[in-house]
CSV table of C-alpha atoms in Angstrom, one decimal:
chain,number,residue,atom,x,y,z
F,130,UNK,CA,-286.6,0.2,44.2
F,131,UNK,CA,-284.6,-0.2,47.4
F,132,UNK,CA,-282.0,-2.2,45.6
F,133,UNK,CA,-281.7,0.5,42.9
F,134,UNK,CA,-281.4,3.2,45.6
F,135,UNK,CA,-278.8,1.2,47.5
F,136,UNK,CA,-276.7,0.7,44.3
F,137,UNK,CA,-277.0,4.4,43.4
F,138,UNK,CA,-275.8,5.5,46.8
F,139,UNK,CA,-273.0,3.0,47.0
F,140,UNK,CA,-271.8,3.7,43.5
F,141,UNK,CA,-271.8,7.5,44.1
F,142,UNK,CA,-269.6,7.0,47.2
F,143,UNK,CA,-267.2,4.8,45.2
F,144,UNK,CA,-267.1,7.4,42.4
F,145,UNK,CA,-266.2,10.1,45.0
F,146,UNK,CA,-263.6,8.0,46.6
F,147,UNK,CA,-261.9,7.1,43.4
F,148,UNK,CA,-262.2,10.8,42.3
F,149,UNK,CA,-260.1,11.8,45.3
F,150,UNK,CA,-257.6,9.1,44.6
F,151,UNK,CA,-257.3,10.3,41.0
F,152,UNK,CA,-256.9,13.9,42.1
F,153,UNK,CA,-254.2,12.9,44.6
F,154,UNK,CA,-252.2,10.9,42.1
F,155,UNK,CA,-252.3,13.6,39.5
F,156,UNK,CA,-251.4,16.5,41.9
F,157,UNK,CA,-248.8,14.8,44.2
F,158,UNK,CA,-247.0,13.0,41.4
F,159,UNK,CA,-247.3,15.8,38.9
F,160,UNK,CA,-248.9,13.6,36.2
F,161,UNK,CA,-249.4,15.8,33.1
F,162,UNK,CA,-248.9,13.5,30.1
F,163,UNK,CA,-252.3,13.3,28.3
F,164,UNK,CA,-251.9,9.5,27.6
F,165,UNK,CA,-251.1,8.8,31.3
F,166,UNK,CA,-254.0,11.0,32.4
F,167,UNK,CA,-256.4,9.2,30.1
F,168,UNK,CA,-255.1,5.8,31.2
F,169,UNK,CA,-255.5,6.8,34.8
F,170,UNK,CA,-259.0,8.1,34.4
F,171,UNK,CA,-260.2,4.9,32.5
F,172,UNK,CA,-258.5,2.6,35.0
F,173,UNK,CA,-259.9,4.2,38.1
F,174,UNK,CA,-263.4,4.5,36.5
F,175,UNK,CA,-263.4,0.8,35.7
F,176,UNK,CA,-262.1,0.0,39.2
F,177,UNK,CA,-264.8,2.2,40.8
F,178,UNK,CA,-267.6,0.1,39.2
F,179,UNK,CA,-265.9,-3.3,39.6
F,180,UNK,CA,-267.3,-4.3,43.0
F,181,UNK,CA,-271.0,-3.6,42.3
F,182,UNK,CA,-270.7,-5.0,38.8
F,183,UNK,CA,-269.1,-8.2,40.0
F,184,UNK,CA,-271.6,-8.4,42.8
F,185,UNK,CA,-274.5,-8.3,40.4
F,186,UNK,CA,-272.8,-10.9,38.2
F,187,UNK,CA,-272.1,-13.2,41.1
F,188,UNK,CA,-275.8,-13.2,42.1
F,189,UNK,CA,-276.7,-14.8,38.8
F,190,UNK,CA,-273.6,-16.8,37.7
F,191,UNK,CA,-271.2,-19.1,39.4
F,192,UNK,CA,-268.1,-20.0,37.5
F,193,UNK,CA,-264.3,-19.6,37.8
F,194,UNK,CA,-264.2,-16.2,35.9
F,195,UNK,CA,-267.0,-14.6,37.9
F,196,UNK,CA,-265.5,-15.8,41.1
F,197,UNK,CA,-262.1,-14.5,40.2
F,198,UNK,CA,-263.6,-11.1,39.2
F,199,UNK,CA,-265.5,-10.9,42.5
F,200,UNK,CA,-262.4,-11.7,44.6
F,201,UNK,CA,-260.3,-9.2,42.8
F,202,UNK,CA,-262.9,-6.4,42.9
F,203,UNK,CA,-263.6,-7.1,46.6
F,204,UNK,CA,-259.9,-7.0,47.4
F,205,UNK,CA,-259.5,-3.7,45.5
F,206,UNK,CA,-262.5,-2.3,47.4
F,207,UNK,CA,-260.5,-2.8,50.7
F,208,UNK,CA,-257.3,-1.5,49.3
F,209,UNK,CA,-259.0,1.5,47.7
F,210,UNK,CA,-260.6,2.4,51.1
F,211,UNK,CA,-257.1,2.5,52.7
F,212,UNK,CA,-255.7,4.5,49.8
F,213,UNK,CA,-258.6,6.9,50.1
F,214,UNK,CA,-257.7,7.4,53.8
F,215,UNK,CA,-254.0,7.9,52.8
F,216,UNK,CA,-255.1,10.5,50.2
F,217,UNK,CA,-257.3,12.4,52.6
F,218,UNK,CA,-254.4,12.5,55.2
F,219,UNK,CA,-252.0,13.6,52.5
F,220,UNK,CA,-254.2,16.6,51.6
F,221,UNK,CA,-254.6,17.4,55.3
F,222,UNK,CA,-250.8,17.4,55.9
F,223,UNK,CA,-250.3,19.4,52.7
F,224,UNK,CA,-252.7,22.0,54.1
F,225,UNK,CA,-250.7,22.1,57.3
F,226,UNK,CA,-247.4,22.5,55.4
F,227,UNK,CA,-246.7,26.0,56.7
F,228,UNK,CA,-246.7,24.6,60.3
F,229,UNK,CA,-243.9,22.2,59.7
F,230,UNK,CA,-240.4,23.3,60.7
F,231,UNK,CA,-238.9,21.5,57.7
F,232,UNK,CA,-239.6,21.4,54.0
F,233,UNK,CA,-242.3,18.9,53.1
F,234,UNK,CA,-241.7,16.8,50.0
F,235,UNK,CA,-245.2,16.1,48.6
F,236,UNK,CA,-244.2,13.2,46.5
F,237,UNK,CA,-242.2,11.5,49.2
F,238,UNK,CA,-245.0,12.1,51.7
F,239,UNK,CA,-247.8,10.6,49.6
F,240,UNK,CA,-245.6,7.6,48.6
F,241,UNK,CA,-245.0,6.9,52.3
F,242,UNK,CA,-248.7,7.1,53.1
F,243,UNK,CA,-249.6,4.9,50.2
F,244,UNK,CA,-247.0,2.4,51.3
F,245,UNK,CA,-248.4,2.3,54.8
F,246,UNK,CA,-251.9,1.8,53.3
F,247,UNK,CA,-250.8,-1.1,51.1
F,248,UNK,CA,-248.9,-2.7,54.1
F,249,UNK,CA,-252.1,-2.3,56.2
F,250,UNK,CA,-254.0,-4.0,53.4
F,251,UNK,CA,-251.6,-7.0,53.3
F,252,UNK,CA,-251.9,-7.3,57.1
F,253,UNK,CA,-255.7,-7.2,56.8
F,254,UNK,CA,-255.8,-10.1,54.3
F,255,UNK,CA,-253.6,-12.2,56.5
F,256,UNK,CA,-255.4,-11.3,59.7
F,257,UNK,CA,-258.8,-12.2,58.2
F,258,UNK,CA,-257.6,-15.7,57.5
F,259,UNK,CA,-256.3,-16.4,61.1
F,260,UNK,CA,-259.3,-17.6,63.1
F,261,UNK,CA,-259.1,-17.1,66.9
F,262,UNK,CA,-260.9,-19.1,69.5
F,263,UNK,CA,-262.6,-16.9,72.1
F,264,UNK,CA,-263.6,-18.7,75.3
F,265,UNK,CA,-266.2,-17.1,77.7
F,266,UNK,CA,-268.0,-18.2,80.8
F,267,UNK,CA,-271.8,-17.6,80.6
F,268,UNK,CA,-273.4,-17.6,84.0
F,269,UNK,CA,-277.1,-18.3,83.9
F,270,UNK,CA,-279.6,-18.2,86.8
F,271,UNK,CA,-281.4,-21.4,87.7
F,272,UNK,CA,-279.1,-23.4,85.5
F,273,UNK,CA,-279.7,-27.2,85.9
F,274,UNK,CA,-276.8,-29.1,87.3
F,275,UNK,CA,-276.6,-31.1,84.0
F,276,UNK,CA,-275.6,-28.0,82.1
F,277,UNK,CA,-272.8,-27.0,84.5
F,278,UNK,CA,-269.5,-27.4,82.5
F,279,UNK,CA,-271.2,-28.1,79.2
F,280,UNK,CA,-269.8,-26.3,76.2
F,281,UNK,CA,-271.5,-24.6,73.3
F,282,UNK,CA,-269.9,-23.0,70.2
F,283,UNK,CA,-271.3,-19.8,68.8
F,284,UNK,CA,-270.2,-19.0,65.2
F,285,UNK,CA,-271.7,-16.3,63.1
F,286,UNK,CA,-271.2,-14.4,59.8
F,287,UNK,CA,-269.3,-17.0,57.8
F,288,UNK,CA,-270.4,-15.4,54.5
F,289,UNK,CA,-269.9,-18.5,52.4
F,290,UNK,CA,-269.9,-17.5,48.8
F,291,UNK,CA,-267.5,-16.6,46.0
F,292,UNK,CA,-264.6,-15.6,48.4
F,293,UNK,CA,-265.0,-18.2,51.1
F,294,UNK,CA,-266.8,-21.4,50.0
F,295,UNK,CA,-266.6,-25.2,50.6
F,296,UNK,CA,-262.9,-25.2,51.4
F,297,UNK,CA,-263.5,-22.6,54.2
F,298,UNK,CA,-266.4,-24.6,55.5
F,299,UNK,CA,-264.3,-27.7,55.7
F,300,UNK,CA,-261.5,-25.9,57.6
F,301,UNK,CA,-264.1,-24.4,59.9
F,302,UNK,CA,-265.7,-27.7,60.6
F,303,UNK,CA,-262.5,-29.1,61.8
F,304,UNK,CA,-261.9,-26.1,64.1
F,305,UNK,CA,-265.5,-26.4,65.5
F,306,UNK,CA,-265.0,-30.1,66.3
F,307,UNK,CA,-261.8,-29.5,68.3
F,308,UNK,CA,-263.4,-28.0,71.5
F,309,UNK,CA,-265.7,-31.1,71.6
F,310,UNK,CA,-268.8,-28.9,72.1
F,311,UNK,CA,-272.0,-30.3,73.4
F,312,UNK,CA,-274.1,-28.0,71.1
F,313,UNK,CA,-273.4,-25.7,68.2
F,314,UNK,CA,-275.2,-22.5,67.3
F,315,UNK,CA,-274.8,-20.8,63.9
F,316,UNK,CA,-275.9,-17.2,64.2
F,317,UNK,CA,-276.9,-16.1,60.7
F,318,UNK,CA,-275.1,-14.8,57.5
F,319,UNK,CA,-273.9,-18.4,56.9
F,320,UNK,CA,-274.1,-17.5,53.2
F,321,UNK,CA,-273.1,-14.3,51.5
F,322,UNK,CA,-276.4,-13.9,49.8
F,323,UNK,CA,-275.5,-15.5,46.4
F,324,UNK,CA,-277.9,-18.2,45.2
F,325,UNK,CA,-276.1,-19.0,42.0
F,326,UNK,CA,-273.7,-21.5,43.5
F,327,UNK,CA,-274.5,-25.0,44.8
F,328,UNK,CA,-275.5,-24.1,48.3
F,329,UNK,CA,-275.9,-27.7,49.6
F,330,UNK,CA,-272.4,-28.6,48.4
F,331,UNK,CA,-271.0,-25.5,50.0
F,332,UNK,CA,-272.3,-26.4,53.5
F,333,UNK,CA,-272.0,-30.2,53.1
F,334,UNK,CA,-268.8,-30.3,55.4
F,335,UNK,CA,-271.1,-29.4,58.3
F,336,UNK,CA,-272.5,-32.9,58.1
F,337,UNK,CA,-269.4,-34.0,60.0
F,338,UNK,CA,-270.5,-31.9,62.9
F,339,UNK,CA,-272.1,-34.2,65.3
F,340,UNK,CA,-272.4,-32.5,68.7
F,341,UNK,CA,-274.5,-34.6,71.2
F,342,UNK,CA,-277.2,-31.9,71.6
F,343,UNK,CA,-277.3,-30.9,67.9
F,344,UNK,CA,-276.5,-27.9,65.6
F,345,UNK,CA,-278.9,-25.0,65.3
F,346,UNK,CA,-279.2,-22.1,62.9
F,347,UNK,CA,-281.0,-18.7,62.7
F,348,UNK,CA,-281.1,-16.5,59.7
F,349,UNK,CA,-279.2,-13.3,59.2
F,350,UNK,CA,-279.8,-10.4,56.8
F,351,UNK,CA,-277.8,-12.1,54.0
F,352,UNK,CA,-280.2,-15.1,53.9
F,353,UNK,CA,-283.2,-12.7,53.7
F,354,UNK,CA,-282.4,-10.2,51.0
F,355,UNK,CA,-285.0,-12.1,49.0
F,356,UNK,CA,-286.4,-15.6,49.1
F,357,UNK,CA,-284.7,-17.4,51.9
F,358,UNK,CA,-286.0,-20.9,50.9
F,359,UNK,CA,-282.9,-22.1,49.0
F,360,UNK,CA,-280.7,-21.2,52.0
F,361,UNK,CA,-282.9,-22.9,54.5
F,362,UNK,CA,-283.1,-26.0,52.4
F,363,UNK,CA,-279.3,-26.1,52.1
F,364,UNK,CA,-278.9,-25.7,55.9
F,365,UNK,CA,-281.3,-28.5,56.6
F,366,UNK,CA,-279.5,-30.8,54.1
F,367,UNK,CA,-276.4,-30.4,56.2
F,368,UNK,CA,-278.2,-31.8,59.2
F,369,UNK,CA,-278.7,-28.4,60.9
F,370,UNK,CA,-282.0,-27.5,62.6
F,371,UNK,CA,-283.4,-24.1,61.8
F,372,UNK,CA,-284.9,-22.2,64.7
F,373,UNK,CA,-287.5,-20.2,63.0
F,374,UNK,CA,-289.1,-17.9,65.6
F,375,UNK,CA,-289.5,-20.8,68.1
F,376,UNK,CA,-288.5,-22.0,71.5
F,377,UNK,CA,-287.1,-25.4,72.3
F,378,UNK,CA,-286.0,-26.8,75.7
F,379,UNK,CA,-283.0,-29.1,76.3
F,380,UNK,CA,-282.5,-30.4,79.8
F,381,UNK,CA,-284.2,-27.4,81.4
F,382,UNK,CA,-282.5,-24.7,79.2
F,383,UNK,CA,-284.8,-22.7,77.0
F,384,UNK,CA,-283.3,-22.0,73.7
F,385,UNK,CA,-285.0,-19.4,71.5
F,386,UNK,CA,-284.2,-18.6,67.9
F,387,UNK,CA,-285.6,-15.7,65.9
F,388,UNK,CA,-285.1,-14.8,62.2
F,389,UNK,CA,-283.6,-11.6,61.1
F,390,UNK,CA,-286.5,-10.2,59.1
F,391,UNK,CA,-289.2,-11.1,61.6
F,392,UNK,CA,-287.3,-9.7,64.6
F,393,UNK,CA,-286.6,-6.3,63.0
F,394,UNK,CA,-290.0,-4.9,63.9
F,395,UNK,CA,-290.1,-4.2,67.7
F,396,UNK,CA,-293.8,-5.0,68.1
F,397,UNK,CA,-293.5,-8.2,66.1
F,398,UNK,CA,-290.4,-9.2,68.0
F,399,UNK,CA,-292.1,-8.6,71.3
F,400,UNK,CA,-295.2,-10.5,70.2
F,401,UNK,CA,-293.0,-13.5,69.1
F,402,UNK,CA,-291.3,-13.7,72.5
F,403,UNK,CA,-294.6,-13.5,74.4
F,404,UNK,CA,-296.0,-16.2,72.3
F,405,UNK,CA,-293.0,-18.5,73.2
F,406,UNK,CA,-294.2,-18.4,76.9
F,407,UNK,CA,-290.7,-18.1,78.4
F,408,UNK,CA,-290.6,-19.6,81.9
F,409,UNK,CA,-288.7,-17.1,84.2
F,410,UNK,CA,-287.9,-19.9,86.6
F,411,UNK,CA,-285.7,-21.6,84.0
F,412,UNK,CA,-282.6,-20.2,82.2
F,413,UNK,CA,-283.2,-18.9,78.6
F,414,UNK,CA,-280.8,-18.3,75.7
F,415,UNK,CA,-281.9,-16.1,72.8
F,416,UNK,CA,-280.2,-16.5,69.4
F,417,UNK,CA,-280.7,-13.2,67.5
F,418,UNK,CA,-278.5,-12.1,64.6
F,419,UNK,CA,-278.5,-8.4,65.4
F,420,UNK,CA,-277.7,-7.0,68.9
F,421,UNK,CA,-280.7,-4.6,68.9
F,422,UNK,CA,-283.9,-4.2,70.9
F,423,UNK,CA,-282.2,-5.5,74.1
F,424,UNK,CA,-284.8,-3.8,76.3
F,425,UNK,CA,-287.5,-6.1,74.8
F,426,UNK,CA,-285.4,-9.3,75.5
F,427,UNK,CA,-284.7,-8.1,79.0
F,428,UNK,CA,-288.4,-7.3,79.7
F,429,UNK,CA,-289.4,-10.8,78.6
F,430,UNK,CA,-287.0,-12.2,81.3
F,431,UNK,CA,-284.5,-13.7,78.9
F,432,UNK,CA,-281.2,-14.7,80.7
F,433,UNK,CA,-278.7,-14.2,77.8
F,434,UNK,CA,-278.6,-13.3,74.1
F,435,UNK,CA,-276.0,-14.3,71.5
F,436,UNK,CA,-275.6,-12.0,68.4
F,437,UNK,CA,-273.3,-11.2,65.6
F,438,UNK,CA,-273.8,-9.1,62.4
F,439,UNK,CA,-271.5,-6.2,63.3
F,440,UNK,CA,-268.1,-7.8,62.4
F,441,UNK,CA,-266.8,-5.3,65.0
F,442,UNK,CA,-266.5,-2.9,62.1
F,443,UNK,CA,-264.2,-5.3,60.1
F,444,UNK,CA,-262.0,-2.5,58.7
F,445,UNK,CA,-260.2,0.4,60.2
F,446,UNK,CA,-262.4,3.2,61.8
F,447,UNK,CA,-265.7,1.3,61.3
F,448,UNK,CA,-265.4,0.0,64.8
F,449,UNK,CA,-266.5,3.4,66.1
F,450,UNK,CA,-269.5,3.4,63.8
F,451,UNK,CA,-270.7,0.0,64.9
F,452,UNK,CA,-270.2,0.9,68.6
F,453,UNK,CA,-272.3,4.0,68.1
F,454,UNK,CA,-275.1,2.2,66.2
F,455,UNK,CA,-275.4,-0.6,68.7
F,456,UNK,CA,-274.7,1.5,71.7
F,457,UNK,CA,-271.6,-0.3,72.8
F,458,UNK,CA,-273.1,-3.8,72.4
F,459,UNK,CA,-271.3,-4.3,69.1
F,460,UNK,CA,-268.7,-6.7,70.5
F,461,UNK,CA,-268.0,-8.8,73.6
F,462,UNK,CA,-269.8,-9.9,76.7
F,463,UNK,CA,-271.8,-7.1,78.2
F,464,UNK,CA,-274.7,-6.8,80.7
F,465,UNK,CA,-277.9,-5.0,80.0
F,466,UNK,CA,-279.7,-5.1,83.3
F,467,UNK,CA,-280.3,-8.7,84.1
F,468,UNK,CA,-279.7,-9.7,80.4
F,469,UNK,CA,-276.2,-10.9,79.4
F,470,UNK,CA,-275.3,-10.1,75.8
F,471,UNK,CA,-272.4,-11.5,73.8
F,472,UNK,CA,-271.9,-10.1,70.3
F,473,UNK,CA,-269.3,-11.9,68.2
F,474,UNK,CA,-267.1,-10.2,65.6
F,475,UNK,CA,-267.9,-13.2,63.3
F,476,UNK,CA,-265.6,-15.5,61.5
F,477,UNK,CA,-265.9,-14.4,57.8
F,478,UNK,CA,-265.9,-11.2,55.9
F,479,UNK,CA,-268.3,-9.3,53.7
F,480,UNK,CA,-267.0,-7.1,50.9
F,481,UNK,CA,-263.3,-6.7,51.3
F,482,UNK,CA,-261.8,-10.0,52.4
F,483,UNK,CA,-259.7,-8.3,55.0
F,484,UNK,CA,-259.9,-7.3,58.7
F,485,UNK,CA,-258.1,-4.4,60.3
F,486,UNK,CA,-258.8,-3.5,63.9
F,487,UNK,CA,-261.1,-6.6,64.1
F,488,UNK,CA,-260.4,-10.3,64.4
F,489,UNK,CA,-262.3,-13.4,63.1
F,490,UNK,CA,-263.4,-15.6,65.9
F,491,UNK,CA,-265.2,-18.7,67.0
F,492,UNK,CA,-266.8,-18.4,70.5
F,493,UNK,CA,-266.6,-21.3,72.9
F,494,UNK,CA,-269.2,-20.9,75.7
F,495,UNK,CA,-268.9,-22.6,79.0
F,496,UNK,CA,-272.1,-22.7,81.0
F,497,UNK,CA,-272.0,-21.7,84.7
F,498,UNK,CA,-274.6,-21.3,87.3
F,499,UNK,CA,-275.2,-17.7,88.4
F,500,UNK,CA,-276.0,-17.2,92.1
């Protein structure tokens, strides 16, 4: 029922957005020919259902045609969002027409706005493929001397699936090996949620990751839409250890990993942390997909938390939404009392394979002792 409700809401929004785009094209370009109007209606109607339709297909089938359809529909989703913004701005400027000291050519104006939107989309596609390396110092109290100067890599939100798959995993593996990290953390949404493809083959390149202290994984929401077992089996087949609501200790550093679903409930999350018996005299690092319930982590004496999930909004204007939802902890290194929080923008994309006002990143963490 929740899936049906989500599909209904999402498809309604897509219908409304494409409806505005249709109204803008007809009005600003003066389309009156019945054949052109009919063609435009049918084309936009099909485009409006393409993303959800291809998403449902890709959840059950994995072949070249389904993948191509998904990539095209996801790309159109991003472009149509930008064209929607251009259309909305066009109507606003048209309404302000009496305030302009010069004649406003409607057709030229909307053509310019659409051109800017398409140029922004092209930039977004390119920007999403250029991975940045973000280096941060993470000062932890009571850090053992053996951890001073050690490096970890935090990478989240790869979204391996029909858009980014084995080839992206191979490229990413080479990048991850370059900083020579002592330990690697993968912060959830490793997969895009589709089980139809060969999951083990997709993540097989990670077998080449051999950091001295190991590679560790926690689940994100895209691994837990349904049965997470196939995803966890694929992760383990790549030599990656799953931290499933548990604590481990390496050379005096407590590393805690919680799954997305089990940590959503505040009482359950609090109970899990208490059960782990965190030693306040030792540094602790919490891996949690979503940067939420920070007060619980702080109250349990955790030194630092690594999160992802937000994509920093991924596309234009959504950064303000994620900042509001996560109270400013949607990106970057921040302090919540004694708790240090780093939220990554992630390295992949979900939905539109583009990034505007957000950059894909891998985070290299250098451990320091905090006085």
